[in-house]
Amino acid sequence: MNASDKRSLILPAAAFLVGLLALVTAIFIVVGPGERSGGGGIGGAFTLVSQSGNKVSDKDFAGTPFLVFFGFTHCPDVCPTTLYETSEVLRALGNNADKLKVAFITVDPERDTPEALKNYLGSFDPRIVGLTGSQEEIDRVTRAYRAYYRKVPLKDGSYTMDHTALVYLMDKRGNFVGSFNVKRTPQEAAKELTRYL
Ligand code: NI
């Protein structure tokens, strides 16, 4: 094979690669980052109990976008901060807040009974649904959301929980849109949410 033969092969190969790159870019633009993560398998079925003692399942969230995050009422910092920030976002949404649901799912069902959740959530927006259940039910929902949690013993004999601090934004079909940023002004966060209502 001489040099000109090699060139005649390189050109079509280069054209093919450019075409492939264009195709991949086009797919990315059409599908978009939200849809891609929606296919990531985050979220799913659950049946839990609310702070009012009512049975609540994923079906109660169908047709409504929702924010969901995991925590526990003895949490020293992250959970109360997130609950406060989320309450501020709901306030900033005004009437639109009725088109959104918010769930706080405990990773500490041992201490977080419906009554404990009710007392704790009394300091935050009343539209936030606190959810608890059996250890098996909590394990199932955390697996579905790929949330991490771990019991950490303390010196005084009690314990605390390590847990995923992510706020999940789920769309009307229950697909994961992405991690929702509450570390900004409630107005900015509310503005982003209105796109999904
Ligand atoms: Ni926490």
PDB file of C-alpha atoms and ligand atoms in Angstrom:
ATOM      1  CA  MET A   1       0.000   0.000   0.000  1.00  0.00           C
ATOM      2  CA  ASN A   2       1.477   3.377  -0.957  1.00  0.00           C
ATOM      3  CA  ALA A   3       0.984   6.722   0.774  1.00  0.00           C
ATOM      4  CA  SER A   4      -1.902   7.875  -1.421  1.00  0.00           C
ATOM      5  CA  ASP A   5      -3.786   4.640  -0.734  1.00  0.00           C
ATOM      6  CA  LYS A   6      -3.456   5.253   3.019  1.00  0.00           C
ATOM      7  CA  ARG A   7      -4.845   8.779   2.595  1.00  0.00           C
ATOM      8  CA  SER A   8      -7.805   7.419   0.661  1.00  0.00           C
ATOM      9  CA  LEU A   9      -8.634   5.244   3.694  1.00  0.00           C
ATOM     10  CA  ILE A  10      -8.019   7.917   6.326  1.00  0.00           C
ATOM     11  CA  LEU A  11     -10.431  10.421   4.784  1.00  0.00           C
ATOM     12  CA  PRO A  12     -13.545   8.178   4.895  1.00  0.00           C
ATOM     13  CA  ALA A  13     -12.564   7.040   8.398  1.00  0.00           C
ATOM     14  CA  ALA A  14     -12.302  10.662   9.563  1.00  0.00           C
ATOM     15  CA  ALA A  15     -15.622  11.506   7.932  1.00  0.00           C
ATOM     16  CA  PHE A  16     -17.222   8.528   9.718  1.00  0.00           C
ATOM     17  CA  LEU A  17     -15.883   9.670  13.114  1.00  0.00           C
ATOM     18  CA  VAL A  18     -17.131  13.222  12.575  1.00  0.00           C
ATOM     19  CA  GLY A  19     -20.539  11.830  11.644  1.00  0.00           C
ATOM     20  CA  LEU A  20     -20.602   9.609  14.725  1.00  0.00           C
ATOM     21  CA  LEU A  21     -19.710  12.540  16.983  1.00  0.00           C
ATOM     22  CA  ALA A  22     -22.512  14.617  15.431  1.00  0.00           C
ATOM     23  CA  LEU A  23     -24.970  11.757  15.997  1.00  0.00           C
ATOM     24  CA  VAL A  24     -23.991  11.341  19.669  1.00  0.00           C
ATOM     25  CA  THR A  25     -24.281  15.112  20.199  1.00  0.00           C
ATOM     26  CA  ALA A  26     -27.716  15.130  18.536  1.00  0.00           C
ATOM     27  CA  ILE A  27     -28.926  12.281  20.776  1.00  0.00           C
ATOM     28  CA  PHE A  28     -27.673  14.115  23.857  1.00  0.00           C
ATOM     29  CA  ILE A  29     -29.462  17.329  22.839  1.00  0.00           C
ATOM     30  CA  VAL A  30     -32.749  15.559  21.997  1.00  0.00           C
ATOM     31  CA  VAL A  31     -32.856  13.351  25.088  1.00  0.00           C
ATOM     32  CA  GLY A  32     -31.429  15.977  27.447  1.00  0.00           C
ATOM     33  CA  PRO A  33     -29.863  15.532  30.865  1.00  0.00           C
ATOM     34  CA  GLY A  34     -33.216  15.339  32.718  1.00  0.00           C
ATOM     35  CA  GLU A  35     -34.529  12.446  30.669  1.00  0.00           C
ATOM     36  CA  ARG A  36     -31.264  10.594  30.897  1.00  0.00           C
ATOM     37  CA  SER A  37     -31.293  10.688  34.697  1.00  0.00           C
ATOM     38  CA  GLY A  38     -35.008   9.813  34.583  1.00  0.00           C
ATOM     39  CA  GLY A  39     -33.960   6.547  33.053  1.00  0.00           C
ATOM     40  CA  GLY A  40     -31.459   6.033  35.838  1.00  0.00           C
ATOM     41  CA  GLY A  41     -33.917   4.013  37.891  1.00  0.00           C
ATOM     42  CA  ILE A  42     -34.028   6.336  40.890  1.00  0.00           C
ATOM     43  CA  GLY A  43     -37.382   6.257  42.661  1.00  0.00           C
ATOM     44  CA  GLY A  44     -40.120   3.668  42.722  1.00  0.00           C
ATOM     45  CA  ALA A  45     -42.897   2.118  44.742  1.00  0.00           C
ATOM     46  CA  PHE A  46     -43.218   2.577  48.492  1.00  0.00           C
ATOM     47  CA  THR A  47     -45.863   2.300  51.167  1.00  0.00           C
ATOM     48  CA  LEU A  48     -45.263   4.220  54.380  1.00  0.00           C
ATOM     49  CA  VAL A  49     -47.147   5.993  57.170  1.00  0.00           C
ATOM     50  CA  SER A  50     -47.426   9.778  57.511  1.00  0.00           C
ATOM     51  CA  GLN A  51     -47.130  11.915  60.653  1.00  0.00           C
ATOM     52  CA  SER A  52     -50.951  11.859  60.795  1.00  0.00           C
ATOM     53  CA  GLY A  53     -50.952   8.057  60.846  1.00  0.00           C
ATOM     54  CA  ASN A  54     -52.258   7.728  57.273  1.00  0.00           C
ATOM     55  CA  LYS A  55     -50.956   5.141  54.848  1.00  0.00           C
ATOM     56  CA  VAL A  56     -49.119   6.952  52.032  1.00  0.00           C
ATOM     57  CA  SER A  57     -47.754   5.322  48.890  1.00  0.00           C
ATOM     58  CA  ASP A  58     -46.006   6.458  45.720  1.00  0.00           C
ATOM     59  CA  LYS A  59     -49.470   6.442  44.096  1.00  0.00           C
ATOM     60  CA  ASP A  60     -50.404   9.442  46.259  1.00  0.00           C
ATOM     61  CA  PHE A  61     -47.607  11.370  44.514  1.00  0.00           C
ATOM     62  CA  ALA A  62     -48.527  10.313  40.963  1.00  0.00           C
ATOM     63  CA  GLY A  63     -49.354  13.207  38.651  1.00  0.00           C
ATOM     64  CA  THR A  64     -47.612  15.730  40.899  1.00  0.00           C
ATOM     65  CA  PRO A  65     -43.958  16.728  40.895  1.00  0.00           C
ATOM     66  CA  PHE A  66     -42.427  16.222  44.307  1.00  0.00           C
ATOM     67  CA  LEU A  67     -39.350  16.822  46.372  1.00  0.00           C
ATOM     68  CA  VAL A  68     -38.200  13.982  48.576  1.00  0.00           C
ATOM     69  CA  PHE A  69     -35.359  13.770  51.036  1.00  0.00           C
ATOM     70  CA  PHE A  70     -34.191  11.414  53.732  1.00  0.00           C
ATOM     71  CA  GLY A  71     -33.305  12.252  57.304  1.00  0.00           C
ATOM     72  CA  PHE A  72     -34.265  11.832  60.945  1.00  0.00           C
ATOM     73  CA  THR A  73     -35.684  14.018  63.685  1.00  0.00           C
ATOM     74  CA  HIS A  74     -32.597  13.782  65.926  1.00  0.00           C
ATOM     75  CA  CYS A  75     -30.417  15.175  63.115  1.00  0.00           C
ATOM     76  CA  PRO A  76     -28.323  18.016  64.555  1.00  0.00           C
ATOM     77  CA  ASP A  77     -27.927  20.185  61.461  1.00  0.00           C
ATOM     78  CA  VAL A  78     -28.551  19.007  57.897  1.00  0.00           C
ATOM     79  CA  CYS A  79     -32.179  17.911  58.263  1.00  0.00           C
ATOM     80  CA  PRO A  80     -33.523  20.941  60.158  1.00  0.00           C
ATOM     81  CA  THR A  81     -31.692  23.225  57.707  1.00  0.00           C
ATOM     82  CA  THR A  82     -33.105  21.409  54.667  1.00  0.00           C
ATOM     83  CA  LEU A  83     -36.607  21.394  56.172  1.00  0.00           C
ATOM     84  CA  TYR A  84     -36.359  25.119  56.862  1.00  0.00           C
ATOM     85  CA  GLU A  85     -35.074  25.886  53.354  1.00  0.00           C
ATOM     86  CA  THR A  86     -37.768  23.719  51.775  1.00  0.00           C
ATOM     87  CA  SER A  87     -40.428  25.484  53.860  1.00  0.00           C
ATOM     88  CA  GLU A  88     -39.127  28.803  52.505  1.00  0.00           C
ATOM     89  CA  VAL A  89     -39.330  27.484  48.920  1.00  0.00           C
ATOM     90  CA  LEU A  90     -42.961  26.444  49.508  1.00  0.00           C
ATOM     91  CA  ARG A  91     -43.693  29.905  50.846  1.00  0.00           C
ATOM     92  CA  ALA A  92     -41.998  31.498  47.806  1.00  0.00           C
ATOM     93  CA  LEU A  93     -44.137  29.342  45.477  1.00  0.00           C
ATOM     94  CA  GLY A  94     -47.296  30.987  46.816  1.00  0.00           C
ATOM     95  CA  ASN A  95     -50.435  29.409  45.319  1.00  0.00           C
ATOM     96  CA  ASN A  96     -48.261  27.191  43.100  1.00  0.00           C
ATOM     97  CA  ALA A  97     -47.144  25.298  46.209  1.00  0.00           C
ATOM     98  CA  ASP A  98     -50.391  23.305  45.954  1.00  0.00           C
ATOM     99  CA  LYS A  99     -49.102  21.767  42.717  1.00  0.00           C
ATOM    100  CA  LEU A 100     -46.029  20.343  44.441  1.00  0.00           C
ATOM    101  CA  LYS A 101     -45.599  17.703  47.137  1.00  0.00           C
ATOM    102  CA  VAL A 102     -42.774  17.386  49.611  1.00  0.00           C
ATOM    103  CA  ALA A 103     -41.849  14.235  51.504  1.00  0.00           C
ATOM    104  CA  PHE A 104     -39.405  13.836  54.373  1.00  0.00           C
ATOM    105  CA  ILE A 105     -38.671  10.131  54.827  1.00  0.00           C
ATOM    106  CA  THR A 106     -37.031   9.019  58.048  1.00  0.00           C
ATOM    107  CA  VAL A 107     -34.013   6.725  58.074  1.00  0.00           C
ATOM    108  CA  ASP A 108     -34.525   6.250  61.832  1.00  0.00           C
ATOM    109  CA  PRO A 109     -37.895   4.471  62.105  1.00  0.00           C
ATOM    110  CA  GLU A 110     -36.891   3.139  65.545  1.00  0.00           C
ATOM    111  CA  ARG A 111     -37.252   6.619  67.081  1.00  0.00           C
ATOM    112  CA  ASP A 112     -39.263   8.385  64.377  1.00  0.00           C
ATOM    113  CA  THR A 113     -42.787   7.183  65.029  1.00  0.00           C
ATOM    114  CA  PRO A 114     -45.634   9.118  63.347  1.00  0.00           C
ATOM    115  CA  GLU A 115     -46.042  11.025  66.642  1.00  0.00           C
ATOM    116  CA  ALA A 116     -42.343  11.960  66.768  1.00  0.00           C
ATOM    117  CA  LEU A 117     -42.513  13.145  63.149  1.00  0.00           C
ATOM    118  CA  LYS A 118     -45.648  15.156  63.899  1.00  0.00           C
ATOM    119  CA  ASN A 119     -44.027  16.946  66.838  1.00  0.00           C
ATOM    120  CA  TYR A 120     -40.848  17.638  64.902  1.00  0.00           C
ATOM    121  CA  LEU A 121     -42.463  18.785  61.659  1.00  0.00           C
ATOM    122  CA  GLY A 122     -44.685  21.190  63.606  1.00  0.00           C
ATOM    123  CA  SER A 123     -41.814  23.699  63.314  1.00  0.00           C
ATOM    124  CA  PHE A 124     -41.884  23.610  59.514  1.00  0.00           C
ATOM    125  CA  ASP A 125     -44.307  24.061  56.614  1.00  0.00           C
ATOM    126  CA  PRO A 126     -47.390  21.911  57.369  1.00  0.00           C
ATOM    127  CA  ARG A 127     -47.462  20.715  53.736  1.00  0.00           C
ATOM    128  CA  ILE A 128     -44.305  18.664  54.282  1.00  0.00           C
ATOM    129  CA  VAL A 129     -45.338  15.028  54.616  1.00  0.00           C
ATOM    130  CA  GLY A 130     -43.238  13.108  57.134  1.00  0.00           C
ATOM    131  CA  LEU A 131     -43.033   9.393  56.392  1.00  0.00           C
ATOM    132  CA  THR A 132     -41.990   6.424  58.478  1.00  0.00           C
ATOM    133  CA  GLY A 133     -42.517   2.677  58.379  1.00  0.00           C
ATOM    134  CA  SER A 134     -41.053  -0.639  59.395  1.00  0.00           C
ATOM    135  CA  GLN A 135     -37.304  -1.169  59.007  1.00  0.00           C
ATOM    136  CA  GLU A 136     -38.045  -3.283  55.912  1.00  0.00           C
ATOM    137  CA  GLU A 137     -40.173  -0.536  54.362  1.00  0.00           C
ATOM    138  CA  ILE A 138     -37.496   2.074  55.026  1.00  0.00           C
ATOM    139  CA  ASP A 139     -34.829  -0.231  53.584  1.00  0.00           C
ATOM    140  CA  ARG A 140     -36.952  -0.710  50.464  1.00  0.00           C
ATOM    141  CA  VAL A 141     -37.568   2.994  49.829  1.00  0.00           C
ATOM    142  CA  THR A 142     -33.943   3.994  50.484  1.00  0.00           C
ATOM    143  CA  ARG A 143     -32.813   1.277  48.055  1.00  0.00           C
ATOM    144  CA  ALA A 144     -35.293   2.562  45.449  1.00  0.00           C
ATOM    145  CA  TYR A 145     -33.849   6.079  45.791  1.00  0.00           C
ATOM    146  CA  ARG A 146     -30.299   4.782  46.155  1.00  0.00           C
ATOM    147  CA  ALA A 147     -30.064   6.715  49.397  1.00  0.00           C
ATOM    148  CA  TYR A 148     -27.379   5.829  51.868  1.00  0.00           C
ATOM    149  CA  TYR A 149     -27.777   5.698  55.628  1.00  0.00           C
ATOM    150  CA  ARG A 150     -25.926   4.197  58.526  1.00  0.00           C
ATOM    151  CA  LYS A 151     -26.405   4.057  62.278  1.00  0.00           C
ATOM    152  CA  VAL A 152     -23.472   5.569  64.189  1.00  0.00           C
ATOM    153  CA  PRO A 153     -23.164   4.769  67.932  1.00  0.00           C
ATOM    154  CA  LEU A 154     -22.334   7.700  70.226  1.00  0.00           C
ATOM    155  CA  LYS A 155     -20.232   7.631  73.429  1.00  0.00           C
ATOM    156  CA  ASP A 156     -23.263   8.245  75.648  1.00  0.00           C
ATOM    157  CA  GLY A 157     -24.871   5.012  74.449  1.00  0.00           C
ATOM    158  CA  SER A 158     -27.288   6.701  72.048  1.00  0.00           C
ATOM    159  CA  TYR A 159     -26.766   6.931  68.311  1.00  0.00           C
ATOM    160  CA  THR A 160     -26.930   9.237  65.343  1.00  0.00           C
ATOM    161  CA  MET A 161     -27.461   8.542  61.640  1.00  0.00           C
ATOM    162  CA  ASP A 162     -25.255   9.220  58.657  1.00  0.00           C
ATOM    163  CA  HIS A 163     -27.431   9.747  55.594  1.00  0.00           C
ATOM    164  CA  THR A 164     -27.685  11.053  52.055  1.00  0.00           C
ATOM    165  CA  ALA A 165     -28.451  14.765  52.242  1.00  0.00           C
ATOM    166  CA  LEU A 166     -29.664  15.046  48.645  1.00  0.00           C
ATOM    167  CA  VAL A 167     -33.045  16.637  47.861  1.00  0.00           C
ATOM    168  CA  TYR A 168     -34.522  14.631  44.985  1.00  0.00           C
ATOM    169  CA  LEU A 169     -36.688  16.413  42.438  1.00  0.00           C
ATOM    170  CA  MET A 170     -39.145  13.955  40.873  1.00  0.00           C
ATOM    171  CA  ASP A 171     -41.392  14.889  37.958  1.00  0.00           C
ATOM    172  CA  LYS A 172     -45.135  14.220  37.503  1.00  0.00           C
ATOM    173  CA  ARG A 173     -44.423  10.710  36.246  1.00  0.00           C
ATOM    174  CA  GLY A 174     -42.251   9.882  39.241  1.00  0.00           C
ATOM    175  CA  ASN A 175     -39.021  10.104  37.232  1.00  0.00           C
ATOM    176  CA  PHE A 176     -35.932  11.512  38.856  1.00  0.00           C
ATOM    177  CA  VAL A 177     -35.159  14.933  37.365  1.00  0.00           C
ATOM    178  CA  GLY A 178     -32.061  15.680  39.408  1.00  0.00           C
ATOM    179  CA  SER A 179     -30.714  16.832  42.709  1.00  0.00           C
ATOM    180  CA  PHE A 180     -32.621  19.950  43.768  1.00  0.00           C
ATOM    181  CA  ASN A 181     -30.507  22.817  45.036  1.00  0.00           C
ATOM    182  CA  VAL A 182     -32.008  24.513  48.100  1.00  0.00           C
ATOM    183  CA  LYS A 183     -28.816  26.468  48.804  1.00  0.00           C
ATOM    184  CA  ARG A 184     -29.979  29.627  47.008  1.00  0.00           C
ATOM    185  CA  THR A 185     -32.696  32.176  47.516  1.00  0.00           C
ATOM    186  CA  PRO A 186     -36.172  30.617  47.913  1.00  0.00           C
ATOM    187  CA  GLN A 187     -37.297  32.749  44.945  1.00  0.00           C
ATOM    188  CA  GLU A 188     -34.638  31.259  42.652  1.00  0.00           C
ATOM    189  CA  ALA A 189     -35.437  27.726  43.789  1.00  0.00           C
ATOM    190  CA  ALA A 190     -39.184  28.332  43.374  1.00  0.00           C
ATOM    191  CA  LYS A 191     -38.627  29.703  39.867  1.00  0.00           C
ATOM    192  CA  GLU A 192     -36.875  26.512  38.805  1.00  0.00           C
ATOM    193  CA  LEU A 193     -39.655  24.383  40.306  1.00  0.00           C
ATOM    194  CA  THR A 194     -42.413  26.149  38.391  1.00  0.00           C
ATOM    195  CA  ARG A 195     -41.018  24.574  35.188  1.00  0.00           C
ATOM    196  CA  TYR A 196     -42.132  21.157  36.477  1.00  0.00           C
ATOM    197  CA  LEU A 197     -45.551  22.085  37.901  1.00  0.00           C
TER     198      LEU A 197
HETATM  199 NI    NI B   1     -29.966  14.820  58.717  1.00  0.00          NI
END
